[in-house]
Coordinates of C-alpha atoms in Angstrom, one line a residue:
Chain A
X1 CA 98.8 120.6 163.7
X2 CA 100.9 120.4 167.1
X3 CA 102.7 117.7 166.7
X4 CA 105.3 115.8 169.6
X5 CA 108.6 113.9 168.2
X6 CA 110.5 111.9 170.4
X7 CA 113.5 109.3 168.7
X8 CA 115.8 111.2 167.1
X9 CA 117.6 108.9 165.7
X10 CA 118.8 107.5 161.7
X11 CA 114.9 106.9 161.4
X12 CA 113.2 109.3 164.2
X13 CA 115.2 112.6 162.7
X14 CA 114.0 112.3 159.1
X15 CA 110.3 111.6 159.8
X16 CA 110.5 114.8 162.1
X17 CA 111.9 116.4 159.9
X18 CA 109.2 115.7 156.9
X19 CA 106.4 116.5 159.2
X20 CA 108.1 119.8 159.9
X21 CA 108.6 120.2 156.4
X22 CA 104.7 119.6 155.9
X23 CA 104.0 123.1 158.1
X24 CA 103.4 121.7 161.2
X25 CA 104.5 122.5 164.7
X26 CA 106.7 119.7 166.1
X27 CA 107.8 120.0 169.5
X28 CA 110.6 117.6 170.3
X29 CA 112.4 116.3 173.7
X30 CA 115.8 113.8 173.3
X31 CA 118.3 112.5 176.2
X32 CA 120.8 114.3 174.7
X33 CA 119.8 117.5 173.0
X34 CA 122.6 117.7 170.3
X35 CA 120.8 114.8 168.5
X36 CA 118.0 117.2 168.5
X37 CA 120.0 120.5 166.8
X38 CA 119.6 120.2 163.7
X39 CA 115.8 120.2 163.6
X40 CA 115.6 123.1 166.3
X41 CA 117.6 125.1 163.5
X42 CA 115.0 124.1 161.0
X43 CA 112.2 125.4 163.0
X44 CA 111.3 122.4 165.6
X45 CA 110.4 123.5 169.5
X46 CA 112.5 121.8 172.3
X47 CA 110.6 120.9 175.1
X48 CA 112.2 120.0 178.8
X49 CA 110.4 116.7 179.1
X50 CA 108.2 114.2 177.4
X51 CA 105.0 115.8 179.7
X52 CA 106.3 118.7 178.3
X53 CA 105.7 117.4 174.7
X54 CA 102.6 115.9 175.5
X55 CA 101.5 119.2 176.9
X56 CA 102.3 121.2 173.7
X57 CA 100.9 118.7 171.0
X58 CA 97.7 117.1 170.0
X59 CA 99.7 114.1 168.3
X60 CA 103.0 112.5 169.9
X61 CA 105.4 110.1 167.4
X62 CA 108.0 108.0 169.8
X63 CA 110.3 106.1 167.8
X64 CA 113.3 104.4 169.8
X65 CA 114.9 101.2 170.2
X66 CA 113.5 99.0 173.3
X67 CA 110.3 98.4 174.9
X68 CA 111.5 99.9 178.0
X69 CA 112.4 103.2 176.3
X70 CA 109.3 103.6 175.6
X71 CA 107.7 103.1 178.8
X72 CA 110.1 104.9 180.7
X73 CA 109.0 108.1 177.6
X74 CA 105.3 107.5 178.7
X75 CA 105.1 106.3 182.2
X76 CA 108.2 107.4 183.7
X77 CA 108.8 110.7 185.7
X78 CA 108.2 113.4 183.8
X79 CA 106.9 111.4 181.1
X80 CA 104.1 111.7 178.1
X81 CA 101.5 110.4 180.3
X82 CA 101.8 113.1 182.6
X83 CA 101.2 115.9 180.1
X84 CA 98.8 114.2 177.8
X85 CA 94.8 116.0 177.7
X86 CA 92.6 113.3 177.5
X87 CA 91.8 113.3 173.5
X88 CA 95.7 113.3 173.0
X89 CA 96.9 110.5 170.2
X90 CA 100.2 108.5 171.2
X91 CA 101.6 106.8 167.5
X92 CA 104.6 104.7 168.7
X93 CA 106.8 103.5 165.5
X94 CA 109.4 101.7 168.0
X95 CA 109.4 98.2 167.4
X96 CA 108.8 96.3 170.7
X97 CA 106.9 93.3 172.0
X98 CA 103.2 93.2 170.8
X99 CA 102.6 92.5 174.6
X100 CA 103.7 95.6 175.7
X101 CA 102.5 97.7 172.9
X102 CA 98.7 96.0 173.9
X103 CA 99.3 96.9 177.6
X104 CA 100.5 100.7 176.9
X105 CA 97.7 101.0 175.0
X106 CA 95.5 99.9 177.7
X107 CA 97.0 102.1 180.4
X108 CA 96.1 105.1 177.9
X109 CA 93.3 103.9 177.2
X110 CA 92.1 104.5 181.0
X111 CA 93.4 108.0 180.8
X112 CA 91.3 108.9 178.1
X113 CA 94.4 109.0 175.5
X114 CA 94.4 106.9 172.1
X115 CA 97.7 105.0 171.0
X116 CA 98.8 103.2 167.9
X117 CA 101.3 101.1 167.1
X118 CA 102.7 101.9 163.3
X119 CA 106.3 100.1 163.5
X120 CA 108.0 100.8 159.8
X121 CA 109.7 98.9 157.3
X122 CA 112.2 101.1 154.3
X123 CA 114.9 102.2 156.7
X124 CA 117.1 105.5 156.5
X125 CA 116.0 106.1 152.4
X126 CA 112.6 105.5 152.6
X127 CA 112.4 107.8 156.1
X128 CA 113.8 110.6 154.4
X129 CA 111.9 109.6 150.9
X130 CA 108.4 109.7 152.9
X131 CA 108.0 106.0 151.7
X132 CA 107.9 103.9 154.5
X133 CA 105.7 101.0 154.6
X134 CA 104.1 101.4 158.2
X135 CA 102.0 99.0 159.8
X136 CA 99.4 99.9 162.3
X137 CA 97.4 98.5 165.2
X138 CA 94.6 99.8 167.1
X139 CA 91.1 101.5 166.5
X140 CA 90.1 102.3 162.7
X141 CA 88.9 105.6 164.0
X142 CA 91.8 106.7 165.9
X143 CA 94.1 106.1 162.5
X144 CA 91.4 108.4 160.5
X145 CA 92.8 110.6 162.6
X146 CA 96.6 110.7 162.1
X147 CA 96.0 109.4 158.4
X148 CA 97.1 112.9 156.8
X149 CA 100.7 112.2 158.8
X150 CA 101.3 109.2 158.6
X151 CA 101.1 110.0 154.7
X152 CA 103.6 112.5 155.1
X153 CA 105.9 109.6 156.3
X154 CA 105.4 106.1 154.2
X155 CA 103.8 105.2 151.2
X156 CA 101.7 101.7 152.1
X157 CA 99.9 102.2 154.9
X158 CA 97.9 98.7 156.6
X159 CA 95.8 99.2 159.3
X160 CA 96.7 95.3 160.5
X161 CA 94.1 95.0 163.1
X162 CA 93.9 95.9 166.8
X163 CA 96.5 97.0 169.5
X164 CA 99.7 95.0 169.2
X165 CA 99.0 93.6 165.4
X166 CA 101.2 96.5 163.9
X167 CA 104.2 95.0 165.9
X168 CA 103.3 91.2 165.1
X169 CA 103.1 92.8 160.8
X170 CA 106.5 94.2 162.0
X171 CA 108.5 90.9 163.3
X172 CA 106.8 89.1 160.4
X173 CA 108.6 91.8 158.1
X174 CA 111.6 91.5 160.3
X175 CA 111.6 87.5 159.9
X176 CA 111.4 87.6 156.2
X177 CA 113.9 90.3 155.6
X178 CA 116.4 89.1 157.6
X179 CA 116.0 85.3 156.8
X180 CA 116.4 86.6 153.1
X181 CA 119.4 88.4 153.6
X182 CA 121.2 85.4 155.4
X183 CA 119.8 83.4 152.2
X184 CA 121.6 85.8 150.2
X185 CA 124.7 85.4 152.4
X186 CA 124.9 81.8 151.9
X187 CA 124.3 81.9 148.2
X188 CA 127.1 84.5 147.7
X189 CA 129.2 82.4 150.2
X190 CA 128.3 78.9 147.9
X191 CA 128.9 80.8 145.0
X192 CA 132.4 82.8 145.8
X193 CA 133.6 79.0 147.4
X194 CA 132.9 77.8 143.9
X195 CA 134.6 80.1 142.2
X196 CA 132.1 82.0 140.4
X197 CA 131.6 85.9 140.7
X198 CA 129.2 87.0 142.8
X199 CA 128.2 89.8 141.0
X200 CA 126.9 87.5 138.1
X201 CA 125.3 85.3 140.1
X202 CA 123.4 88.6 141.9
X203 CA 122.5 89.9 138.5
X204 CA 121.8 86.4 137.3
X205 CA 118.9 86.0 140.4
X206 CA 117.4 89.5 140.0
X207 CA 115.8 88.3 137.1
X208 CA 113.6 85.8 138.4
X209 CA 111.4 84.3 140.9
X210 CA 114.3 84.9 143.8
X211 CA 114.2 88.5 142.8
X212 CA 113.9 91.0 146.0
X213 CA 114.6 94.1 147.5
X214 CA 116.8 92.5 149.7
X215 CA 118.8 90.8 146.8
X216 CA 119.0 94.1 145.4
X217 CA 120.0 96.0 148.3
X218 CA 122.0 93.6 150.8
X219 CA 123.6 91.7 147.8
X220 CA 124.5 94.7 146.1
X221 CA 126.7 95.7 149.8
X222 CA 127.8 92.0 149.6
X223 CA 128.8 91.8 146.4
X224 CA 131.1 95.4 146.7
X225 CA 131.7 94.4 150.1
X226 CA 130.5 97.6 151.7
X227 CA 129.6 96.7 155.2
X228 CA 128.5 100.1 156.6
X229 CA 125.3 100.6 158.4
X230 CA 121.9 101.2 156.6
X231 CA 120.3 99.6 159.4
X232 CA 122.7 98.3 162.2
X233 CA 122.9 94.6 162.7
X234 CA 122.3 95.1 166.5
X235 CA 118.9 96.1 166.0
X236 CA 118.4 93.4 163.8
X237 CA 119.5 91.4 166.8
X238 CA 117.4 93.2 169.2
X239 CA 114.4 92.1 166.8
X240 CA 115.1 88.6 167.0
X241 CA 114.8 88.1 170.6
X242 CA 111.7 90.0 170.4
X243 CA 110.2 87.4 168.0
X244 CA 112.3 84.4 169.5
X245 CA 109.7 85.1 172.6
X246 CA 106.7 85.6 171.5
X247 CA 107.2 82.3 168.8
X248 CA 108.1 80.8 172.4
X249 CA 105.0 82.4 174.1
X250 CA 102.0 81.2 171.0
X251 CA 104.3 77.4 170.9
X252 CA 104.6 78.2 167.3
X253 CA 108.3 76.3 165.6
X254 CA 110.0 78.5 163.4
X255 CA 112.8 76.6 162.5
X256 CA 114.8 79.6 159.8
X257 CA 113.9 81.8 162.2
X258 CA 115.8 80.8 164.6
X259 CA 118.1 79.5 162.7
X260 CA 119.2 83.3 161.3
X261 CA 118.8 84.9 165.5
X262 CA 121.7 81.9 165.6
X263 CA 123.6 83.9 162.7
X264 CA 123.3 87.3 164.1
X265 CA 124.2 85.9 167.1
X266 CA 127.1 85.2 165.9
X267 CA 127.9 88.4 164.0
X268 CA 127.3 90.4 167.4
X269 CA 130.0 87.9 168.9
X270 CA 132.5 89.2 166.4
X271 CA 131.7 92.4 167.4
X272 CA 129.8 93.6 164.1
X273 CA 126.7 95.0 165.8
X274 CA 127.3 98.5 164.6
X275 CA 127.5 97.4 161.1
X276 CA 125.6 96.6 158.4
X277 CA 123.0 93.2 158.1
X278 CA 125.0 92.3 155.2
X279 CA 127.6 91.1 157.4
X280 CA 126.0 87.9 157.5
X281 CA 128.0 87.3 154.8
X282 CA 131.2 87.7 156.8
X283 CA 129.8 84.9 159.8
X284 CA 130.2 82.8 157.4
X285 CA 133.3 83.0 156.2
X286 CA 135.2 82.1 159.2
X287 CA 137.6 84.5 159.1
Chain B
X1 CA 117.0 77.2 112.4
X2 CA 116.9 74.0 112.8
X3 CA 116.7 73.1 116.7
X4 CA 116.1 70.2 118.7
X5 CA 114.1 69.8 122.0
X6 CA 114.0 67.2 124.8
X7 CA 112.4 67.4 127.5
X8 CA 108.0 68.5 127.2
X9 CA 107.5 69.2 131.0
X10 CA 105.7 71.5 132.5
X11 CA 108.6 74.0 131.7
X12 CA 109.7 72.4 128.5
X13 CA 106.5 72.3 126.6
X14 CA 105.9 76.2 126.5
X15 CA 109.5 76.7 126.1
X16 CA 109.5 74.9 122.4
X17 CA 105.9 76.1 121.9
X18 CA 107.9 79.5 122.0
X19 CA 110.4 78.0 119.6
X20 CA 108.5 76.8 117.1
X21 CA 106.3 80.3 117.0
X22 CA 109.8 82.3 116.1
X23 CA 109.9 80.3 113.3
X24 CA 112.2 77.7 113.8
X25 CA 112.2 74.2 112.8
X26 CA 111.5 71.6 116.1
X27 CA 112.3 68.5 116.3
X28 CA 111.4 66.4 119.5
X29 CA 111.5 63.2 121.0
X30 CA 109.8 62.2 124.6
X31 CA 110.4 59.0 126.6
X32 CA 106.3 58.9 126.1
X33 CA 105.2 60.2 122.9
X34 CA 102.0 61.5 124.1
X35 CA 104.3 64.8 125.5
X36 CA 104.6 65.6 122.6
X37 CA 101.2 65.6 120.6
X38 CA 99.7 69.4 121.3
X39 CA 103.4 70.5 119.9
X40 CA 103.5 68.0 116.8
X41 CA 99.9 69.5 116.5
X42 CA 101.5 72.7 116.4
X43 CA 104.2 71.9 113.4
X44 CA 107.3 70.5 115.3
X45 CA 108.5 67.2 114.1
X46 CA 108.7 63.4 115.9
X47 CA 112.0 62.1 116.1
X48 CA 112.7 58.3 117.2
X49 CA 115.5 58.8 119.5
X50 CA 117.6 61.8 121.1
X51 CA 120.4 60.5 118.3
X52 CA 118.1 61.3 115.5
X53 CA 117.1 64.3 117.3
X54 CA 120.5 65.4 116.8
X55 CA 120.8 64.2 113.3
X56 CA 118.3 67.1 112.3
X57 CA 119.4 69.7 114.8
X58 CA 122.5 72.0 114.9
X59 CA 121.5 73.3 118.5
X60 CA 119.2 71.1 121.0
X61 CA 118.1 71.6 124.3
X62 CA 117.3 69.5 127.1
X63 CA 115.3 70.6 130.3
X64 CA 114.6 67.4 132.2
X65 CA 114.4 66.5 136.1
X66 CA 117.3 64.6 137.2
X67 CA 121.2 65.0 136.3
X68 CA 120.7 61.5 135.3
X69 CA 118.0 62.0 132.6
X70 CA 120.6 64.4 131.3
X71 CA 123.2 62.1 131.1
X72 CA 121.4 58.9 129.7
X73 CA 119.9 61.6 126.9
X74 CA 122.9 62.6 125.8
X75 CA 125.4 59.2 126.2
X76 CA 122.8 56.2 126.6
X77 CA 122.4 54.1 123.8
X78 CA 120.8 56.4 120.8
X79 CA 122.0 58.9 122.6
X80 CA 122.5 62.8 121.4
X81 CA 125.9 62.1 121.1
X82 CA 125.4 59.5 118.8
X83 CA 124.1 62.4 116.2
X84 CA 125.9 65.4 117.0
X85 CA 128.1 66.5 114.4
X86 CA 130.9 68.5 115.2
X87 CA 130.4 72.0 115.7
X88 CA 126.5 70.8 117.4
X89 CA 125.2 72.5 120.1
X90 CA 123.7 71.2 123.4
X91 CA 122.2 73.4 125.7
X92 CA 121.0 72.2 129.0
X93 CA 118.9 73.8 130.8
X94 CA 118.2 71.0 133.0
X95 CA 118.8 72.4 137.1
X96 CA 121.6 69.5 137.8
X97 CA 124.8 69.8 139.7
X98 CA 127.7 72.0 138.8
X99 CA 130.2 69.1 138.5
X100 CA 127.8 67.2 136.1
X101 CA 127.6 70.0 134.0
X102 CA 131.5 69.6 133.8
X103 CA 131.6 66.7 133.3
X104 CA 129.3 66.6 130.2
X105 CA 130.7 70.2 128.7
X106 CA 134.1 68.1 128.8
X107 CA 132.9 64.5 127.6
X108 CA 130.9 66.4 124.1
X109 CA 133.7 68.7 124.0
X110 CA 136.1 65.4 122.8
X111 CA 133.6 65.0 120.4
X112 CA 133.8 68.8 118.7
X113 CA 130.4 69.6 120.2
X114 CA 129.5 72.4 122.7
X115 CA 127.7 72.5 125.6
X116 CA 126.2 75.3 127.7
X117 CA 124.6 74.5 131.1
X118 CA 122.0 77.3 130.9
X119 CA 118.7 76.4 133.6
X120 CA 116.0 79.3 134.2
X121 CA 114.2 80.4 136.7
X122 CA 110.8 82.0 136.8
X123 CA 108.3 79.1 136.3
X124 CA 105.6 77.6 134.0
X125 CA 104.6 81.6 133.8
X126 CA 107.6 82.7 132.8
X127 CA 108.3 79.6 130.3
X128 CA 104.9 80.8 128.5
X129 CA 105.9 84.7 128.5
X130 CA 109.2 83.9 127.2
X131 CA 110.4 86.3 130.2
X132 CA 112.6 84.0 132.0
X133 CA 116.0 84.5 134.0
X134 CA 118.6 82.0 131.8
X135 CA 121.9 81.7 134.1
X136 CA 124.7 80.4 131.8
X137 CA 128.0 78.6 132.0
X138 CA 130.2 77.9 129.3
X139 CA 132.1 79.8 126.4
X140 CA 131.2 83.6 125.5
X141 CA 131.8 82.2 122.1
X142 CA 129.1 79.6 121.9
X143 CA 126.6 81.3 124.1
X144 CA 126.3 84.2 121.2
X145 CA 125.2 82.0 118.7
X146 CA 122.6 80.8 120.9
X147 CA 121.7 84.2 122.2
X148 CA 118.7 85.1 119.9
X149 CA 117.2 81.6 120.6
X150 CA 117.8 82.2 124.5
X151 CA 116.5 85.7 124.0
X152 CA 113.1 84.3 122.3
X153 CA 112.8 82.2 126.0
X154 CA 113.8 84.6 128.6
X155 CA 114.2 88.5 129.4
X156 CA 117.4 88.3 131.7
X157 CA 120.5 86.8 130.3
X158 CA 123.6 86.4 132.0
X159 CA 126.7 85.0 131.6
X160 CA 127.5 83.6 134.6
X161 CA 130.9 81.8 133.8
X162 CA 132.3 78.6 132.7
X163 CA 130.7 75.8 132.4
X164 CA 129.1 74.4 135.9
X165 CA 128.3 78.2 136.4
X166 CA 125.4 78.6 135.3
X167 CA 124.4 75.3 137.5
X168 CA 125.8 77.3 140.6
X169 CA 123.8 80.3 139.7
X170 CA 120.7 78.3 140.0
X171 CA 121.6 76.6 142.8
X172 CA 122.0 80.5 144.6
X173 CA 118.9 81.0 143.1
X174 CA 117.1 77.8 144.6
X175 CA 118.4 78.6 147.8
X176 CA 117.7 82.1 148.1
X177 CA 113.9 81.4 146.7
X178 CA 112.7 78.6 148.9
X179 CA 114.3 80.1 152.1
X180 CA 112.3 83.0 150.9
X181 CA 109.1 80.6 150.8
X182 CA 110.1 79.2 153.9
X183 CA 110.7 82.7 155.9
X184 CA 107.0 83.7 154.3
X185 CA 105.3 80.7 155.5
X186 CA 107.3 81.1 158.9
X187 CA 105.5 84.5 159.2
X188 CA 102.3 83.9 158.1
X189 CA 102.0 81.0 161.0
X190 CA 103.1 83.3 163.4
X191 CA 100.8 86.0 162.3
X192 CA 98.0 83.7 162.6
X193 CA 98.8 81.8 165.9
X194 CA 98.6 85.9 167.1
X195 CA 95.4 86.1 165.5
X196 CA 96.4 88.7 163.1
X197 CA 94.7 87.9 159.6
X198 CA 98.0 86.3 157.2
X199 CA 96.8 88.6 154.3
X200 CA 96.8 91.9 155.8
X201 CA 100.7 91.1 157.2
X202 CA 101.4 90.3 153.4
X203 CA 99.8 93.6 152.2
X204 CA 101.7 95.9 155.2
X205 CA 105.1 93.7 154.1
X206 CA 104.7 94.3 150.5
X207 CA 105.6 98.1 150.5
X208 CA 108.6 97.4 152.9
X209 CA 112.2 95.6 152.9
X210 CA 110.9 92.4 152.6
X211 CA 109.0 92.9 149.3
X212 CA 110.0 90.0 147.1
X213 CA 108.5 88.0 144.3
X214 CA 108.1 84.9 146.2
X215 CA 105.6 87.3 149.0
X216 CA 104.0 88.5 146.1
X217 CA 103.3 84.9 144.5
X218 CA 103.6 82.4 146.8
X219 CA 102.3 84.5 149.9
X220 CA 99.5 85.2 147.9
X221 CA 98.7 81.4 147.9
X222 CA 99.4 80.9 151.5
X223 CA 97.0 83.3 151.9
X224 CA 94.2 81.5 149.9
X225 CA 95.2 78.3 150.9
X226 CA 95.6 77.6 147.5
X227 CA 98.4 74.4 147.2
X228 CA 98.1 73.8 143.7
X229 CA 101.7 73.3 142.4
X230 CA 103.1 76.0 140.2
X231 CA 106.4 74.4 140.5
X232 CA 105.8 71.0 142.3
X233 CA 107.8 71.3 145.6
X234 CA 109.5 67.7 144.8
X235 CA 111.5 69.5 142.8
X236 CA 112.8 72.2 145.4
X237 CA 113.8 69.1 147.0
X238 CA 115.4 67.3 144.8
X239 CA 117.8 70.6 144.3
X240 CA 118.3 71.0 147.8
X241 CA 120.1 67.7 147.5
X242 CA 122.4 69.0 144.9
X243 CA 122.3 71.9 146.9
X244 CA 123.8 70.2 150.1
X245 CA 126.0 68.0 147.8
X246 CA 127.6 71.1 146.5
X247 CA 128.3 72.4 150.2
X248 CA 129.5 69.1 151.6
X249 CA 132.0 69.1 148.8
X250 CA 133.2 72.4 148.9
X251 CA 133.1 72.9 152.8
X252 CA 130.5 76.0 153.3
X253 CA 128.2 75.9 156.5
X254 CA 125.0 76.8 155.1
X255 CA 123.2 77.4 158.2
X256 CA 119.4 78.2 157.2
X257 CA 120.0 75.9 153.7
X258 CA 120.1 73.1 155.2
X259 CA 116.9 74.3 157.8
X260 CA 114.9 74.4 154.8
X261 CA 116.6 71.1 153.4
X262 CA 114.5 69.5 156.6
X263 CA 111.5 71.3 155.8
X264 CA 111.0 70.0 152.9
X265 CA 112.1 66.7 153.7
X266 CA 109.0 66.9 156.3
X267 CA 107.0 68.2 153.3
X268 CA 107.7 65.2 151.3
X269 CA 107.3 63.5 154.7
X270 CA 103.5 64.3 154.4
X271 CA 102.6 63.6 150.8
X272 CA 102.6 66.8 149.3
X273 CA 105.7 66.5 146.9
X274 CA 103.2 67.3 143.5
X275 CA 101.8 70.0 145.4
X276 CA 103.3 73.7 145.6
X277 CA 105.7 74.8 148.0
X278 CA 103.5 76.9 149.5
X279 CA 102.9 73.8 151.3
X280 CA 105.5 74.9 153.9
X281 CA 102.9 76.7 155.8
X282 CA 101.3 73.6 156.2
X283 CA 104.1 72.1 157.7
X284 CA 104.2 74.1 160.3
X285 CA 100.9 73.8 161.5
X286 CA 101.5 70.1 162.2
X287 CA 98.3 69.4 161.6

């Protein structure tokens, strides 16, 4: 199939690269096209413009950091919804507002053009690993659809409801990762200001009912104090105001929540946005 | 060997059941004797008080609620200590706090008798399967000769430290679990005040970085509405008291601990202390 990729970033470059790897034609556009080298030398097609992409493929991925990078990719000058034929499918994996997913979907819509939102959940590992969990809103029908390549890129794949319900799955999976890795943080904290290893106390946890992939992963960067990035804190943080507003927008009180936006807060004031999550552990050390 | 057992809870019970089936020799007493019928049904054998409990035992364990049991068990009047003879062992697997746990380990250790502070995690389920996570504190030394009784209880066994350790383990654990609870039920409320169904955000969160135990289990009861206490969520706060204690005492900000501290303050607050935590969802509904 004729396939558009734009996001080529720690996440957006492995999926393109899978998708390639699974025979089809991807056809890619980036702000800068270094980050786009290495898959032109594996066989991708570099395009002058999104419209351009949209032009050339059937099926367009965007994955990039804010809401307004995306709509700038499909409503801008130049952009995807200049080139898309009417039939075209738009599967954004960004994570943004479920507002704004909703209302690009709706400006498609009138153009005859489908769009999903499929955020993801597994990181860097489980982009190049093909098991992603990705979460989707929008039309049964139009997921049929892009079914066959969106296997290609995760493993559990939840149709969540409608337009916009893919992004609400992904700031719930946001809120209960994050709020477990700050859990983690304060446990290793309690534990190291009490004298007792961390490492024991990680190993003693995995065990039971407070077992997680976060204890496993985070603490395990905790623990050897290895604070480079999987993910970056700063998108992390970019997350949190994301779901900070739209708790604020339903009236719903989400007192951890905001609680662990306070934390990361605070680890981007100490200039550890570049970093890995597991810094959380640092905000609290004071030092 | 023969073995002594205090304490016929909801945890306790299965855990001498479990005992008795290796083919030990139990001997129990129970503030009310009526604990202890389906197991004297089962072979072990009525004692009068914990000191005659200890008279017939060379190791006993205790798993009660309160730090206070613990210590009325083992130095009220007819107390274990009464019984002990030197070269005893006492393992508690009571969740009290670290400096308790001290405190008693040093007290029987006057007397020739060992203690390990060894509490579990991984519930009424996990007492009955004999796969539960035992976090212990105390001597190498003492803990091997309990080790194929601990090993007939629970599938993860770790040394943590000295004594006290294994109490700050369990505090970790504690806190990492219920903010973990917490974070879930934070989630699901927002899900469904965005009218996206709560269970099909647990399935798309399940393949992802936030996979955990506690989404599995008690995610799974949010989403049936099902508050029937597993653990009973008075206990969760009882340890978040020992659990701020500890903090206070050893000077750690614990930002989203003590967030959860209020929740379940405001669980207890509405009368659902015997039910599961879970029950944190309903908290945030407010009504």
């Amino acid at each position: 199939m004729r396939l558009g990729f734009i996001g080529l970033g720690a996440m957006g470059r492995p999926m393109a690269s899978r998708l390639l790897g699974a025979g089809h034609e991807v056809f890619v556009w980036a702000r800068r096209k270094d980050a786009a080298v290495p898959l032109l030398e594996s066989g991708a097609q570099w395009r002058a413009s999104p419209a351009e992409v949209a032009r050339s493929a059937d099926v367009v991925f965007t994955i990039v950091t804010y809401g307004s990078d995306v709509e700038s990719i499909v409503f801008g000058a130049h952009g995807l919804a200049d080139g898309f034929a009417a039939g075209a499918v738009l599967v954004d994996m960004s994570t943004i507002a479920p507002g704004l997913a909703r209302d690009i979907a709706r400006r498609l819509e009138e153009r005859g053009v489908a769009m999903l939102d499929a955020p993801v959940s597994g990181g860097g590992t489980g982009a190049a690993a093909g098991t992603l969990a990705i979460m989707v809103g929008g039309e049964a029908a139009v997921l049929a659809r892009v079914q066959p390549l969106l296997e290609v890129l995760g493993r559990t794949i939840v149709h969540v409801g409608g337009n916009g319900c893919g992004q609400v799955a992904k700031a719930c999976n946001q809120m209960v990762m994050v709020a477990a890795i700050e859990a983690v943080a304060e446990a290793m904290r309690l534990a190291e200001a009490a004298g007792v290893a961390p490492g024991k106390v990680r190993a003693a946890l995995q065990g039971g009912s407070a077992g997680s992939r976060v204890l496993d992963l985070f603490g395990g960067r905790m623990v050897a104090g290895d604070y480079t990035a999987g993910v970056e804190a700063r998108l992390h943080h970019k997350d949190f105001g994301l779901i900070a507003e739209e708790a604020r927008a339903l009236g719903v009180p989400l007192p951890i929540t905001a609680s662990v936006a306070q934390q990361l807060n605070a680890l981007m004031a100490r200039g550890w946005g570049g970093d890995d999550t597991a810094s959380l552990l640092r905000v609290l050390r004071l030092n």
